[in-house]
């Protein structure tokens, strides 16, 4: 699944990373009906690879069910 961070660029630049992670949480809740979303630290680092105010525009994620309405979100890697 690809998540676009277009809305994360609105407003102050110092909160872009936090807003992007909230967009990931919101998208997973909306599509999968999750109550709790766990974001992998590697994914959080990949979002803000250039600093907290220079985030990437889009990111590809994998969503895996861990428990009852609990989902783990990880960074999707290309398989070659």
PDB file of C-alpha atoms in Angstrom, residues 10-35:
ATOM      1  CA  UNK A  10       0.515  21.903   5.115  1.00  0.00           C
ATOM      2  CA  UNK A  11       1.279  24.046   8.136  1.00  0.00           C
ATOM      3  CA  UNK A  12       4.516  24.280  10.095  1.00  0.00           C
ATOM      4  CA  UNK A  13       7.534  22.368   8.847  1.00  0.00           C
ATOM      5  CA  UNK A  14       8.644  21.272  12.320  1.00  0.00           C
ATOM      6  CA  UNK A  15       5.676  18.916  12.788  1.00  0.00           C
ATOM      7  CA  UNK A  16       5.805  17.188   9.395  1.00  0.00           C
ATOM      8  CA  UNK A  17       7.189  13.887  10.681  1.00  0.00           C
ATOM      9  CA  UNK A  18       4.601  13.598  13.437  1.00  0.00           C
ATOM     10  CA  UNK A  19       1.824  14.512  11.007  1.00  0.00           C
ATOM     11  CA  UNK A  20       3.069  11.922   8.466  1.00  0.00           C
ATOM     12  CA  UNK A  21       3.030   9.175  11.111  1.00  0.00           C
ATOM     13  CA  UNK A  22      -0.505  10.203  12.074  1.00  0.00           C
ATOM     14  CA  UNK A  23      -1.507   9.966   8.405  1.00  0.00           C
ATOM     15  CA  UNK A  24      -0.182   6.387   8.345  1.00  0.00           C
ATOM     16  CA  UNK A  25      -2.168   5.541  11.495  1.00  0.00           C
ATOM     17  CA  UNK A  26      -5.335   7.122  10.095  1.00  0.00           C
ATOM     18  CA  UNK A  27      -5.017   5.307   6.754  1.00  0.00           C
ATOM     19  CA  UNK A  28      -4.532   1.902   8.381  1.00  0.00           C
ATOM     20  CA  UNK A  29      -7.465   2.485  10.737  1.00  0.00           C
ATOM     21  CA  UNK A  30      -9.688   3.517   7.859  1.00  0.00           C
ATOM     22  CA  UNK A  31      -8.796   0.638   5.530  1.00  0.00           C
ATOM     23  CA  UNK A  32      -8.459  -2.206   8.020  1.00  0.00           C
ATOM     24  CA  UNK A  33     -10.693  -1.169  10.923  1.00  0.00           C
ATOM     25  CA  UNK A  34      -7.799  -1.232  13.368  1.00  0.00           C
ATOM     26  CA  UNK A  35      -8.070  -0.045  16.947  1.00  0.00           C
TER      27      UNK A  35
END
